[in-house]
Amino acid sequence: MTEFFKRKKIELGIDLNDVQKKAVVQTEGPLLLLACPGSGKTTTMIMRIGYLIEEKKVNPNRIKAITFSRASAQDMAERFKRFFPDSTPVGFSTIHSLAFKIARTYLEKTGTTYELIEGQARQKINKSFLLKGIYKEVHKDDCTDDELSSLSTFISSIKNKMLLPEKWESLKGPVDKAGLIAKKYEQYKSQQVGHLLLDFDDMLTIAEEALRLDEDLCDQFRMKYDYLLTDESQDTSFVQHRIVEHLASRHGNVCVVADDDQSIYTWRGAEPDYLLNFKSVYPDAQVLMMERNYRSSKEIVETTAKFIKRNKNRYPKDMYTENASVAPITIKQLDDPKRQLEYVTYELLGETNLNEVAILFRNNSSSTRYVSELHRRGIPFYMKDADDKFFTHWIVEDILNFMRLSFNTERKDVFSKIIMKMNLFVSNNMLREFNSANTTGNVFDAFAQTIELRTNQVQKLTEYKTIYESIPDQRPAQVIRIIRNELGYEAGLRSRAEKFGFRIDHLLGILDTLEEIASQVRTMVEFATRLKELEEAVQNAKYNPAENAVTLSTLHSAKGLEFRRVFMIDLQNGIIPSEDDESDVRLLEEARRLFYVGMTRAKQNLELLSYRNDEGKTKEDSKFLNEIRGLLLKPTKVANDSEKIPTSKLGVPINMSGIGDVAGLPVGTNIRHRVFGIGKIISIQDDKITIQFDKMEKVLDLETILKYRILERIV
């Protein structure tokens, strides 16, 4: 055993710590390996496999390593080849790939034919097509891309959780009657006797069913492997865990590598609680914790380790590092999103090695304005998850159609696409009647003359006709403002959001981004051309990125990556955590884990950015950002009941009812100051707090404010 580690240190320069060595040699029986960020888990896993082969003389074909993604499987296979070039390759694969082999064997055995409706270049029928048709059948209306995406995720989640179909209709879904649509979708896929339509999740559910019900088939696959290893198991769903359980039931030699603090995919069916209850499934399991972080600076590791401990539903880990201090974590509150964008852009202009820098955000919609500015300035960027859906979003198409009509107000086809978006309360029957009528001339006049309308509707149409006469003389950004406000689009959008459960802040954010892009061009034709350029730039940034490019990524997609410098942007309440997160303790803990994942991507420089205003509305910093502020302040001692009540240097007793934690001072809070009276918190920047009192604004020392509890909240 010792010789193995000595040999690898000489051959590869790898010197494992004591816990990593234990993880390598603990090969028999179940093992849960909890690996903190930057703790060298991939190296440890590869060394464990090499140890099995070189020291325990295990046939490489008898080892199965299961990863979360195809990229991870490829990365591990390449690393194994570098570490152990003389060894026979080991089977590295995704759980879906393994499940498909099992499912295919089962279906062939039962004489069932199948057709894949996901992941194929050429498909007669696909999942999206089916769901759109069923949605229209149920709702008598077309579904949007957002609804389709959320519906697909919902169906995937309930299947991964192995929820019984008879319970689906009672579940709360992202769209009305989501459970009914899910049932109809499954019924349609199996309506042909002896033939199935299969999506990715069916591979998992059928594989689990096969292993559970067909003992001979289960033995066939159980006997293939003597050792199983699963990576990123905090993101593994219940059905995936069950497949592994079946395969490990003969020998119990399963190593589950995970970090419950990085579980961020429960919305997709991941089961982090499975890890917490690991010993109920594997009573003899050993649990090891890899707590040393090799990636990040002392400041980043110590702060993030304290931050994640605010979650309760987790293993008690103490992440630490022996790395040196590099630079303090930077927290900046900018005036508005535009100033935030300008700050990041100018910082990037000063960077030489852009490939060591990342901009991380929660929602992909945040990336578009950065794409536009980086592209305009010639700063190369790489899109970890290209948001080309932005450019095909129905709101983008609506805005372009509003503009198209201004070039020719006799175009009945374009008018028909936007008339119901003008907050005129026009019905589908009215629109069908208009389209079937033989009309010519200005569409606003023709509609009013053809359809029986209320007086206020006729008045609005007349106003809209006049507005359209002025549009060709306006710049694109002004045209979008006219569409939003004077043509009733934003009001109609709010009504649609309320009716269908859309997130209005997300939809308005798309409009804001379009307006920002439009402000950079002079004509509507240039605006349409600019959108096409940016769509192509996003595609190039994903598939043909420049060698030295800054990375743009969602927090979810950044997991597993690392950068010298990280900007986390848009750190506002309502975004992270979202309103939904705030309503559920479990969701709030997952949002905190997501924030933690973002921070732990940084090796040396971490910048946490927010803004105080957006479109004239005051914005509150993320509660997580305020928690970090509190952790970065020097700890202060609070008296307990048996100690003397502390006083300030002036001898004034500390108000124990006052606020002693920065988390209790979100921007916008109304407070009372001992001396200046009632005020409102305007901003918190580094060690200063700005408060507006009646007719004066005061900038005060934050540490003093908290230490002596000078402020009280006004309810």
XYZ file of C-alpha atoms in Angstrom:
715
model
C 0.000 0.000 0.000
C 2.695 2.485 1.049
C 4.778 1.491 -1.972
C 1.889 2.361 -4.284
C 1.706 5.945 -2.982
C 5.495 6.351 -3.052
C 5.624 5.067 -6.601
C 2.877 7.408 -7.793
C 4.521 10.362 -6.096
C 7.686 9.670 -8.090
C 5.883 8.844 -11.360
C 3.177 11.521 -11.287
C 4.198 14.009 -8.620
C 0.954 13.257 -6.739
C 1.170 13.347 -2.959
C -2.193 12.465 -1.404
C -3.167 13.572 2.082
C -4.209 11.066 4.752
C -7.951 11.219 4.041
C -7.392 10.848 0.308
C -5.209 7.793 0.936
C -7.931 6.261 3.104
C -10.422 6.829 0.292
C -8.083 5.043 -2.125
C -7.481 1.943 -0.008
C -11.008 1.596 1.463
C -12.097 -0.556 -1.477
C -14.335 -3.182 0.135
C -17.911 -2.429 1.075
C -19.881 0.800 0.716
C -18.077 4.129 1.085
C -19.540 7.633 1.094
C -16.796 10.086 0.203
C -17.854 13.661 0.950
C -15.556 15.956 -1.014
C -15.524 19.705 -0.359
C -14.881 22.061 -3.314
C -11.299 21.934 -4.568
C -10.446 18.908 -2.444
C -8.981 16.828 -5.288
C -11.818 14.344 -5.640
C -11.180 13.461 -9.297
C -7.509 12.730 -8.623
C -8.515 10.623 -5.614
C -11.069 8.666 -7.651
C -8.561 7.943 -10.439
C -5.952 6.843 -7.879
C -8.526 4.573 -6.229
C -9.235 2.865 -9.560
C -5.499 2.544 -10.250
C -4.981 1.055 -6.795
C -7.633 -1.584 -7.478
C -5.894 -2.536 -10.719
C -2.217 -2.368 -9.724
C -2.347 -3.418 -6.076
C -5.468 -5.584 -5.819
C -5.061 -7.006 -9.340
C -8.683 -6.311 -10.261
C -9.524 -6.713 -13.946
C -10.250 -3.181 -15.290
C -13.340 -4.550 -17.051
C -14.784 -5.407 -13.620
C -14.767 -1.739 -12.536
C -17.578 0.658 -13.475
C -17.252 4.417 -12.946
C -20.506 6.358 -13.354
C -20.421 10.101 -13.919
C -22.989 12.893 -14.044
C -22.242 14.093 -17.587
C -20.630 12.921 -20.804
C -17.941 15.600 -20.423
C -17.085 14.288 -16.934
C -16.843 10.722 -18.233
C -14.491 11.838 -21.003
C -12.384 13.928 -18.604
C -11.992 11.019 -16.165
C -11.123 8.599 -18.968
C -8.405 10.969 -20.223
C -6.986 11.468 -16.733
C -6.928 7.737 -16.096
C -5.003 7.220 -19.323
C -2.435 9.842 -18.270
C -2.070 8.406 -14.767
C -2.035 4.743 -15.797
C -0.984 4.624 -19.486
C -0.197 0.903 -19.439
C -3.557 -0.186 -18.018
C -6.522 -1.524 -19.945
C -9.174 1.262 -20.120
C -11.856 1.304 -17.450
C -15.538 1.784 -18.263
C -16.350 5.450 -17.605
C -19.903 6.323 -18.611
C -22.923 8.406 -17.699
C -25.775 6.837 -15.766
C -28.011 7.365 -18.831
C -25.619 5.447 -21.053
C -25.522 2.535 -18.613
C -29.285 2.631 -18.127
C -29.895 2.571 -21.868
C -27.883 -0.654 -22.202
C -29.981 -2.245 -19.467
C -33.281 -0.917 -20.875
C -32.433 -1.976 -24.425
C -31.591 -5.515 -23.246
C -34.871 -5.687 -21.332
C -36.992 -4.415 -24.223
C -35.374 -6.826 -26.689
C -35.980 -9.663 -24.247
C -39.668 -8.771 -23.957
C -40.055 -8.291 -27.694
C -40.818 -4.593 -27.381
C -39.692 -2.228 -30.124
C -38.857 1.374 -29.364
C -38.150 4.749 -30.892
C -36.046 7.482 -29.258
C -37.680 10.917 -29.187
C -34.773 12.799 -27.581
C -31.123 13.253 -28.483
C -31.358 12.066 -32.084
C -30.359 14.235 -35.048
C -33.203 12.947 -37.208
C -36.442 12.036 -35.506
C -39.845 11.409 -37.000
C -41.319 12.647 -33.747
C -39.762 14.375 -30.742
C -40.593 15.185 -27.148
C -41.155 18.900 -27.732
C -43.558 18.250 -30.598
C -45.581 15.840 -28.469
C -45.787 18.155 -25.474
C -46.824 21.130 -27.607
C -49.653 19.085 -29.127
C -50.901 17.787 -25.775
C -50.683 21.249 -24.203
C -52.835 22.661 -27.005
C -55.297 19.777 -26.627
C -55.677 20.497 -22.891
C -55.557 24.326 -22.931
C -56.881 25.100 -26.431
C -53.917 27.420 -26.849
C -50.281 27.245 -27.929
C -47.624 26.935 -25.250
C -44.665 29.276 -25.119
C -41.030 28.171 -25.136
C -40.840 28.962 -21.400
C -43.897 26.833 -20.661
C -42.562 24.004 -22.806
C -39.195 24.042 -21.022
C -40.702 24.130 -17.522
C -43.229 21.422 -18.428
C -40.472 19.172 -19.765
C -38.436 19.676 -16.575
C -41.511 18.928 -14.431
C -42.170 15.630 -16.219
C -38.508 14.667 -15.944
C -38.526 15.439 -12.226
C -41.581 13.363 -11.317
C -40.261 10.392 -13.278
C -36.849 10.641 -11.632
C -38.538 10.754 -8.232
C -40.436 7.573 -9.216
C -43.780 9.132 -8.331
C -46.743 6.944 -9.283
C -48.704 8.225 -12.334
C -51.980 8.134 -10.395
C -50.604 10.920 -8.178
C -49.414 13.177 -10.973
C -52.606 15.181 -11.452
C -52.623 16.249 -7.791
C -49.114 17.706 -8.013
C -48.503 21.430 -8.280
C -46.844 22.036 -11.618
C -45.257 24.985 -13.406
C -48.291 25.355 -15.670
C -51.976 24.667 -15.104
C -52.893 20.959 -15.429
C -49.222 19.966 -15.736
C -49.948 16.569 -14.144
C -52.734 15.840 -16.632
C -50.469 16.797 -19.546
C -47.768 14.495 -18.119
C -50.207 11.565 -17.948
C -51.453 12.127 -21.484
C -47.852 12.382 -22.676
C -46.978 8.998 -21.142
C -50.174 7.415 -22.474
C -49.435 8.641 -25.988
C -45.903 7.204 -25.880
C -47.189 3.731 -25.059
C -50.438 3.682 -27.059
C -49.074 1.388 -29.755
C -49.036 -2.202 -28.504
C -45.515 -3.653 -28.392
C -43.892 -0.326 -29.317
C -42.673 2.519 -27.090
C -41.570 6.083 -27.639
C -38.669 6.736 -25.262
C -37.236 9.949 -23.839
C -34.056 10.171 -21.744
C -35.882 9.601 -18.456
C -37.566 6.460 -19.767
C -34.122 4.890 -20.086
C -33.752 5.278 -16.323
C -37.226 4.169 -15.261
C -37.246 1.140 -17.572
C -33.730 0.132 -16.479
C -34.751 0.316 -12.812
C -37.914 -1.654 -13.504
C -35.933 -4.296 -15.387
C -33.401 -4.741 -12.559
C -36.198 -4.870 -9.979
C -38.543 -7.274 -11.760
C -36.307 -9.477 -13.904
C -33.954 -11.378 -11.591
C -32.082 -13.095 -14.435
C -31.420 -9.817 -16.215
C -30.419 -8.195 -12.934
C -27.909 -11.001 -12.311
C -26.583 -10.586 -15.848
C -25.620 -6.962 -15.141
C -24.719 -7.453 -11.467
C -22.150 -10.076 -12.463
C -20.428 -7.669 -14.887
C -18.882 -5.486 -12.178
C -17.160 -6.114 -8.855
C -16.597 -2.447 -8.028
C -18.847 0.547 -8.657
C -17.963 4.187 -8.299
C -20.377 7.119 -8.756
C -19.333 10.754 -9.085
C -21.330 13.945 -8.340
C -23.833 11.812 -6.457
C -25.441 14.848 -4.807
C -27.007 15.470 -8.238
C -28.231 11.899 -8.645
C -31.984 11.271 -8.695
C -33.861 8.618 -6.751
C -34.273 6.317 -9.763
C -30.548 6.632 -10.526
C -29.642 5.732 -6.927
C -31.941 2.702 -7.178
C -30.177 1.463 -10.333
C -26.840 1.611 -8.500
C -28.351 -0.173 -5.487
C -29.505 -3.048 -7.716
C -26.092 -3.383 -9.351
C -24.231 -3.275 -6.022
C -26.524 -5.647 -4.146
C -24.310 -8.714 -4.732
C -20.984 -7.370 -3.432
C -21.743 -3.975 -1.849
C -18.500 -2.513 -3.219
C -19.779 0.939 -4.106
C -17.972 4.227 -3.617
C -20.307 7.222 -3.740
C -18.475 10.517 -4.213
C -20.512 13.611 -3.428
C -20.819 16.934 -1.635
C -24.217 17.588 -0.110
C -23.263 21.285 0.079
C -23.146 21.401 -3.722
C -26.512 19.784 -4.420
C -28.205 22.287 -6.749
C -30.452 20.210 -8.992
C -33.448 19.160 -6.876
C -35.705 20.888 -9.427
C -34.495 18.269 -11.887
C -35.130 15.381 -9.497
C -31.844 15.197 -7.543
C -32.174 13.716 -4.054
C -29.616 15.264 -1.639
C -31.460 13.671 1.315
C -30.388 10.281 -0.005
C -26.836 11.123 1.049
C -27.953 12.161 4.533
C -29.726 8.820 4.871
C -26.930 6.839 3.232
C -26.470 4.473 6.156
C -30.138 3.507 6.102
C -29.526 2.080 2.626
C -25.982 0.822 3.323
C -25.814 0.153 7.102
C -22.146 -0.890 6.999
C -21.025 2.135 5.036
C -17.905 4.096 5.908
C -18.082 7.893 5.641
C -14.967 9.931 4.854
C -14.752 13.707 4.541
C -12.231 15.383 2.261
C -12.241 18.830 3.839
C -8.973 20.354 2.661
C -9.410 22.832 -0.189
C -6.421 23.041 -2.574
C -8.058 25.515 -4.956
C -8.862 28.781 -3.244
C -7.187 31.415 -1.126
C -7.430 31.497 2.647
C -9.951 34.373 2.539
C -12.304 32.592 0.147
C -12.161 29.214 1.890
C -12.673 30.545 5.421
C -15.581 32.783 4.429
C -17.417 30.219 2.298
C -16.946 27.516 4.945
C -18.697 29.712 7.509
C -21.371 30.784 5.021
C -22.550 27.269 4.112
C -22.817 26.305 7.782
C -25.963 28.449 7.948
C -27.701 25.549 6.198
C -29.068 22.983 8.638
C -29.794 20.013 6.362
C -26.185 18.926 5.757
C -23.259 16.863 7.011
C -21.160 18.847 9.521
C -17.999 19.508 7.535
C -15.159 21.958 8.248
C -13.565 22.971 4.977
C -10.095 24.454 5.438
C -7.007 25.300 3.403
C -3.302 25.676 3.867
C -3.156 28.139 0.975
C -1.919 31.648 1.689
C -3.969 34.839 1.826
C -4.216 36.601 -1.543
C -6.832 39.361 -1.516
C -9.984 40.248 0.428
C -13.342 39.257 -1.044
C -14.692 42.354 -2.806
C -18.312 43.448 -2.369
C -19.572 46.275 -4.564
C -23.018 47.799 -4.807
C -23.291 49.756 -8.075
C -25.947 52.317 -8.946
C -27.821 50.165 -11.493
C -27.351 47.212 -13.878
C -25.740 49.482 -16.479
C -23.086 50.648 -13.998
C -22.503 47.034 -12.971
C -21.971 46.125 -16.618
C -19.596 49.052 -17.098
C -17.592 48.110 -14.014
C -17.117 44.489 -15.112
C -16.307 45.521 -18.688
C -13.604 47.995 -17.662
C -12.104 45.445 -15.283
C -11.946 42.924 -18.145
C -10.201 45.479 -20.368
C -7.379 45.463 -17.833
C -7.071 41.668 -17.808
C -4.361 39.913 -19.813
C -5.420 36.299 -19.207
C -9.163 36.412 -19.825
C -9.349 32.619 -19.854
C -8.731 32.767 -16.087
C -11.790 34.979 -15.508
C -15.499 34.155 -15.247
C -18.745 36.119 -14.997
C -21.352 34.063 -13.148
C -25.090 34.731 -12.899
C -28.179 32.865 -11.830
C -30.425 33.473 -14.837
C -29.250 33.091 -18.404
C -31.161 36.233 -19.377
C -28.477 38.183 -17.489
C -25.881 37.140 -20.050
C -27.379 38.828 -23.113
C -26.498 42.392 -22.158
C -22.957 41.223 -21.333
C -22.750 39.421 -24.678
C -23.812 42.628 -26.416
C -21.261 44.817 -24.617
C -18.362 42.367 -24.857
C -19.051 41.810 -28.540
C -19.246 45.574 -29.145
C -15.911 46.145 -27.403
C -14.178 43.191 -29.029
C -13.609 41.313 -25.759
C -13.557 37.562 -26.563
C -15.936 35.422 -24.523
C -16.923 31.785 -24.115
C -20.501 30.786 -23.347
C -20.628 27.778 -21.024
C -24.331 27.387 -21.788
C -25.251 29.467 -24.825
C -28.539 31.320 -24.348
C -29.602 31.283 -27.989
C -33.168 30.842 -26.732
C -33.167 34.532 -25.872
C -33.087 35.485 -29.541
C -36.005 33.190 -30.399
C -38.060 34.113 -27.327
C -41.636 35.062 -28.132
C -41.122 38.517 -26.605
C -38.263 39.209 -29.040
C -40.453 38.058 -31.914
C -43.312 40.256 -30.655
C -41.123 43.365 -30.573
C -39.809 42.677 -34.085
C -43.376 42.211 -35.345
C -44.453 45.511 -33.779
C -41.580 47.137 -35.644
C -42.317 45.322 -38.928
C -45.847 46.692 -38.963
C -44.480 50.253 -38.896
C -42.916 49.697 -42.339
C -46.278 48.803 -43.851
C -49.473 49.322 -41.829
C -51.465 47.384 -44.447
C -49.799 44.068 -43.536
C -52.671 42.051 -42.185
C -50.446 39.015 -41.451
C -48.163 40.973 -39.088
C -51.057 42.849 -37.476
C -52.753 39.518 -36.676
C -49.668 38.432 -34.696
C -49.646 41.466 -32.403
C -53.243 42.709 -32.101
C -53.847 40.414 -29.113
C -50.664 41.732 -27.460
C -51.924 45.344 -27.351
C -54.068 45.034 -24.224
C -57.210 45.629 -26.334
C -59.023 42.549 -24.953
C -59.574 41.180 -28.457
C -60.816 37.573 -28.584
C -59.681 34.707 -30.797
C -63.092 34.745 -32.498
C -62.664 38.425 -33.396
C -59.259 37.720 -34.882
C -60.555 34.760 -36.910
C -63.418 36.891 -38.215
C -61.004 39.646 -39.256
C -58.632 37.235 -40.997
C -61.467 35.652 -42.966
C -62.827 39.051 -44.062
C -61.714 40.533 -47.374
C -60.214 43.805 -46.164
C -57.594 46.185 -47.524
C -55.892 49.384 -46.424
C -54.687 50.443 -42.987
C -55.159 47.501 -40.602
C -56.297 49.668 -37.686
C -59.126 51.171 -39.754
C -59.975 47.802 -41.310
C -60.216 46.049 -37.944
C -62.473 48.765 -36.483
C -64.731 48.636 -39.539
C -64.918 44.832 -39.732
C -65.300 43.804 -36.095
C -67.988 44.904 -33.665
C -66.064 46.655 -30.900
C -66.782 48.672 -27.782
C -66.327 52.427 -27.947
C -63.144 52.356 -25.838
C -61.634 49.696 -28.113
C -62.313 51.821 -31.193
C -60.745 54.825 -29.448
C -57.634 52.802 -28.626
C -57.299 51.594 -32.215
C -57.514 55.189 -33.419
C -54.811 56.205 -30.924
C -52.628 53.287 -31.984
C -52.971 54.263 -35.656
C -51.745 57.768 -34.830
C -48.855 56.384 -32.781
C -47.805 54.133 -35.660
C -47.612 57.126 -37.962
C -44.867 58.568 -35.722
C -42.845 55.364 -35.229
C -40.767 55.440 -38.466
C -39.125 58.700 -37.310
C -38.077 57.278 -33.925
C -34.884 55.510 -32.866
C -35.187 51.792 -31.951
C -34.872 52.276 -28.170
C -37.659 54.877 -28.239
C -39.776 52.576 -30.423
C -39.486 49.828 -27.808
C -40.570 52.280 -25.088
C -43.550 53.249 -27.250
C -44.454 49.571 -27.747
C -44.165 48.892 -24.018
C -46.115 51.891 -22.779
C -48.187 53.622 -25.463
C -49.198 50.505 -27.411
C -50.094 48.594 -24.247
C -47.625 45.730 -24.659
C -46.243 45.806 -21.117
C -49.725 45.980 -19.573
C -50.774 43.024 -21.721
C -47.612 41.207 -20.672
C -48.424 41.672 -16.996
C -51.939 40.357 -17.569
C -50.594 37.323 -19.439
C -48.028 36.659 -16.709
C -50.721 36.686 -14.031
C -52.993 34.424 -16.059
C -50.368 31.815 -16.944
C -48.077 32.078 -13.930
C -45.071 33.562 -15.756
C -42.415 35.437 -13.795
C -43.054 39.039 -14.788
C -39.620 40.219 -13.607
C -38.009 37.764 -16.044
C -40.203 38.957 -18.932
C -39.574 42.627 -18.184
C -35.860 41.849 -17.973
C -35.993 40.633 -21.592
C -37.604 43.923 -22.616
C -34.973 45.897 -20.685
C -32.193 43.982 -22.428
C -33.751 44.585 -25.858
C -34.023 48.274 -25.069
C -30.377 48.353 -24.033
C -29.300 46.659 -27.282
C -31.514 49.032 -29.264
C -29.852 52.060 -27.662
C -26.626 51.206 -29.518
C -28.107 51.479 -33.049
C -29.870 54.157 -35.103
C -32.567 52.349 -37.090
C -34.953 49.438 -36.661
C -33.267 47.590 -39.517
C -29.927 47.948 -37.716
C -31.601 46.679 -34.533
C -32.855 43.500 -36.251
C -29.420 43.024 -37.822
C -27.744 43.518 -34.427
C -29.899 40.794 -32.852
C -28.894 38.389 -35.613
C -25.212 39.284 -35.128
C -25.442 38.635 -31.402
C -27.212 35.308 -31.928
C -24.379 34.218 -34.218
C -21.796 35.537 -31.736
C -23.347 33.424 -28.972
C -23.186 30.306 -31.143
C -19.567 31.006 -32.060
C -18.739 31.672 -28.402
C -20.017 28.226 -27.457
C -18.682 26.116 -30.306
C -15.706 28.125 -31.624
C -14.509 30.312 -28.741
C -11.310 32.333 -28.889
C -8.375 30.797 -27.028
C -8.101 33.652 -24.515
C -11.753 34.334 -23.680
C -13.645 35.266 -20.516
C -16.225 32.642 -19.482
C -19.899 33.546 -19.107
C -21.874 30.921 -17.195
C -24.868 30.347 -15.007
C -24.060 29.342 -11.450
C -25.466 25.890 -12.169
C -23.215 25.278 -15.173
C -20.127 26.636 -13.413
C -20.010 23.705 -11.007
C -16.788 21.753 -11.486
C -14.950 24.735 -12.967
C -12.366 27.046 -11.416
C -10.986 30.492 -12.283
C -8.394 32.853 -10.909
C -10.952 35.678 -10.803
C -14.731 35.433 -10.522
C -17.404 38.119 -10.839
C -20.785 37.069 -9.404
C -23.339 39.560 -10.732
C -26.981 40.541 -10.105
C -26.839 39.501 -6.453
C -30.298 40.823 -5.574
C -33.192 39.531 -3.530
C -35.720 38.213 -6.022
C -32.931 36.726 -8.124
C -30.860 34.827 -5.574
C -32.740 33.963 -3.499
C -35.859 34.227 -5.649
C -39.321 34.813 -4.235
C -40.018 31.084 -4.546
C -36.810 30.309 -2.641
C -37.891 32.586 0.195
C -41.188 30.717 0.538
C -39.653 27.320 1.301
C -36.818 26.453 3.704
C -35.584 23.626 1.477
C -35.511 25.885 -1.585
C -33.740 28.597 0.406
C -31.044 26.142 1.466
C -30.585 25.046 -2.145
C -30.256 28.693 -3.224
C -27.583 29.166 -0.540
C -25.779 26.090 -1.890
C -25.919 27.616 -5.366
C -24.409 30.859 -4.050
C -21.727 28.764 -2.319
C -20.932 26.909 -5.553
C -20.410 30.237 -7.298
C -18.050 31.589 -4.628
C -15.962 28.423 -4.484
C -15.181 28.638 -8.221
C -12.724 31.461 -7.422
C -9.085 30.677 -6.694
C -7.703 34.124 -5.830
C -10.125 36.991 -6.520
C -13.842 36.917 -5.787
C -16.064 39.928 -6.509
C -19.700 39.975 -5.399
C -21.708 42.615 -7.265
C -25.163 44.106 -6.813
C -26.984 47.349 -7.690
C -29.268 49.641 -5.742
C -31.702 50.744 -8.467
C -33.221 49.317 -11.622
C -35.547 51.312 -13.867
C -36.195 53.749 -11.033
C -37.049 51.000 -8.537
C -34.996 50.456 -5.376
C -33.437 46.996 -5.239
C -32.395 45.048 -2.159
C -29.118 43.195 -1.991
C -29.320 39.428 -1.762
C -29.688 38.241 1.806
C -26.748 35.937 1.053
C -24.652 38.955 0.129
C -25.539 40.543 3.455
C -24.592 37.310 5.221
C -21.163 37.485 3.573
C -20.839 41.131 4.634
C -21.502 40.080 8.194
C -18.905 37.312 8.033
C -16.281 39.699 6.683
C -16.725 42.109 9.593
C -14.558 41.630 12.654
C -16.464 39.532 15.205
C -17.838 41.462 18.133
C -18.555 40.092 21.554
C -22.153 40.298 22.718
C -22.756 40.318 26.444
C -24.709 37.465 27.982
C -27.102 37.845 30.872
C -24.403 37.345 33.508
C -22.053 39.979 32.095
C -22.076 43.701 32.565
C -24.093 45.511 29.896
C -21.442 46.927 27.509
C -21.126 50.613 26.828
C -19.593 52.721 24.103
C -16.466 54.783 24.552
C -18.728 57.664 25.556
C -20.279 55.562 28.272
C -23.632 55.195 26.482
C -25.200 51.754 27.183
C -25.528 49.547 24.104
C -29.148 49.117 22.995
C -29.593 45.338 23.080
C -32.785 45.738 20.995
C -30.739 47.324 18.228
C -29.501 45.543 15.119
C -26.190 43.738 15.600
C -25.969 41.763 12.345
C -25.598 43.234 8.858
C -28.181 40.722 7.630
C -30.716 42.801 9.551
C -29.892 45.893 7.519
C -31.068 45.249 3.951
C -31.189 48.240 1.637
C -34.568 49.974 1.852
C -35.087 49.207 5.549
C -36.651 51.965 7.655
C -34.678 52.483 10.869
C -34.339 54.775 13.877
C -30.931 56.252 14.803
C -30.280 57.379 18.370
C -29.252 60.858 17.332
C -30.535 61.503 13.787
C -33.958 59.899 14.211
C -35.927 58.058 11.523
C -34.227 57.217 8.224
C -33.969 54.754 5.374
C -30.928 52.654 4.404
C -29.751 53.704 0.939
C -26.679 51.521 0.498
C -24.021 49.424 2.207
C -20.592 49.613 0.600
C -17.645 47.752 2.137
C -17.377 49.179 5.702
C -19.793 52.110 5.219
C -23.571 52.430 5.478
C -25.466 55.304 3.841
C -28.747 56.422 5.404
C -31.214 59.099 4.241
C -32.583 61.070 7.210
C -35.362 63.539 6.371
C -33.351 66.268 4.544
C -29.832 64.926 5.011
C -27.826 61.894 3.957
C -25.310 60.353 6.367
C -22.424 57.954 5.627
C -21.601 56.054 8.827
C -19.096 53.412 9.903
C -20.823 50.028 9.605
C -18.712 48.257 12.223
C -19.534 50.895 14.836
C -23.238 50.816 13.907
C -23.357 47.053 14.473
C -21.009 46.863 17.436
C -23.001 49.366 19.487
C -26.378 48.405 17.981
C -27.109 52.021 17.146
C -29.973 51.319 14.717
C -33.414 49.909 15.449
C -35.753 48.590 12.783
C -39.105 50.404 12.387
C -41.900 47.959 11.672
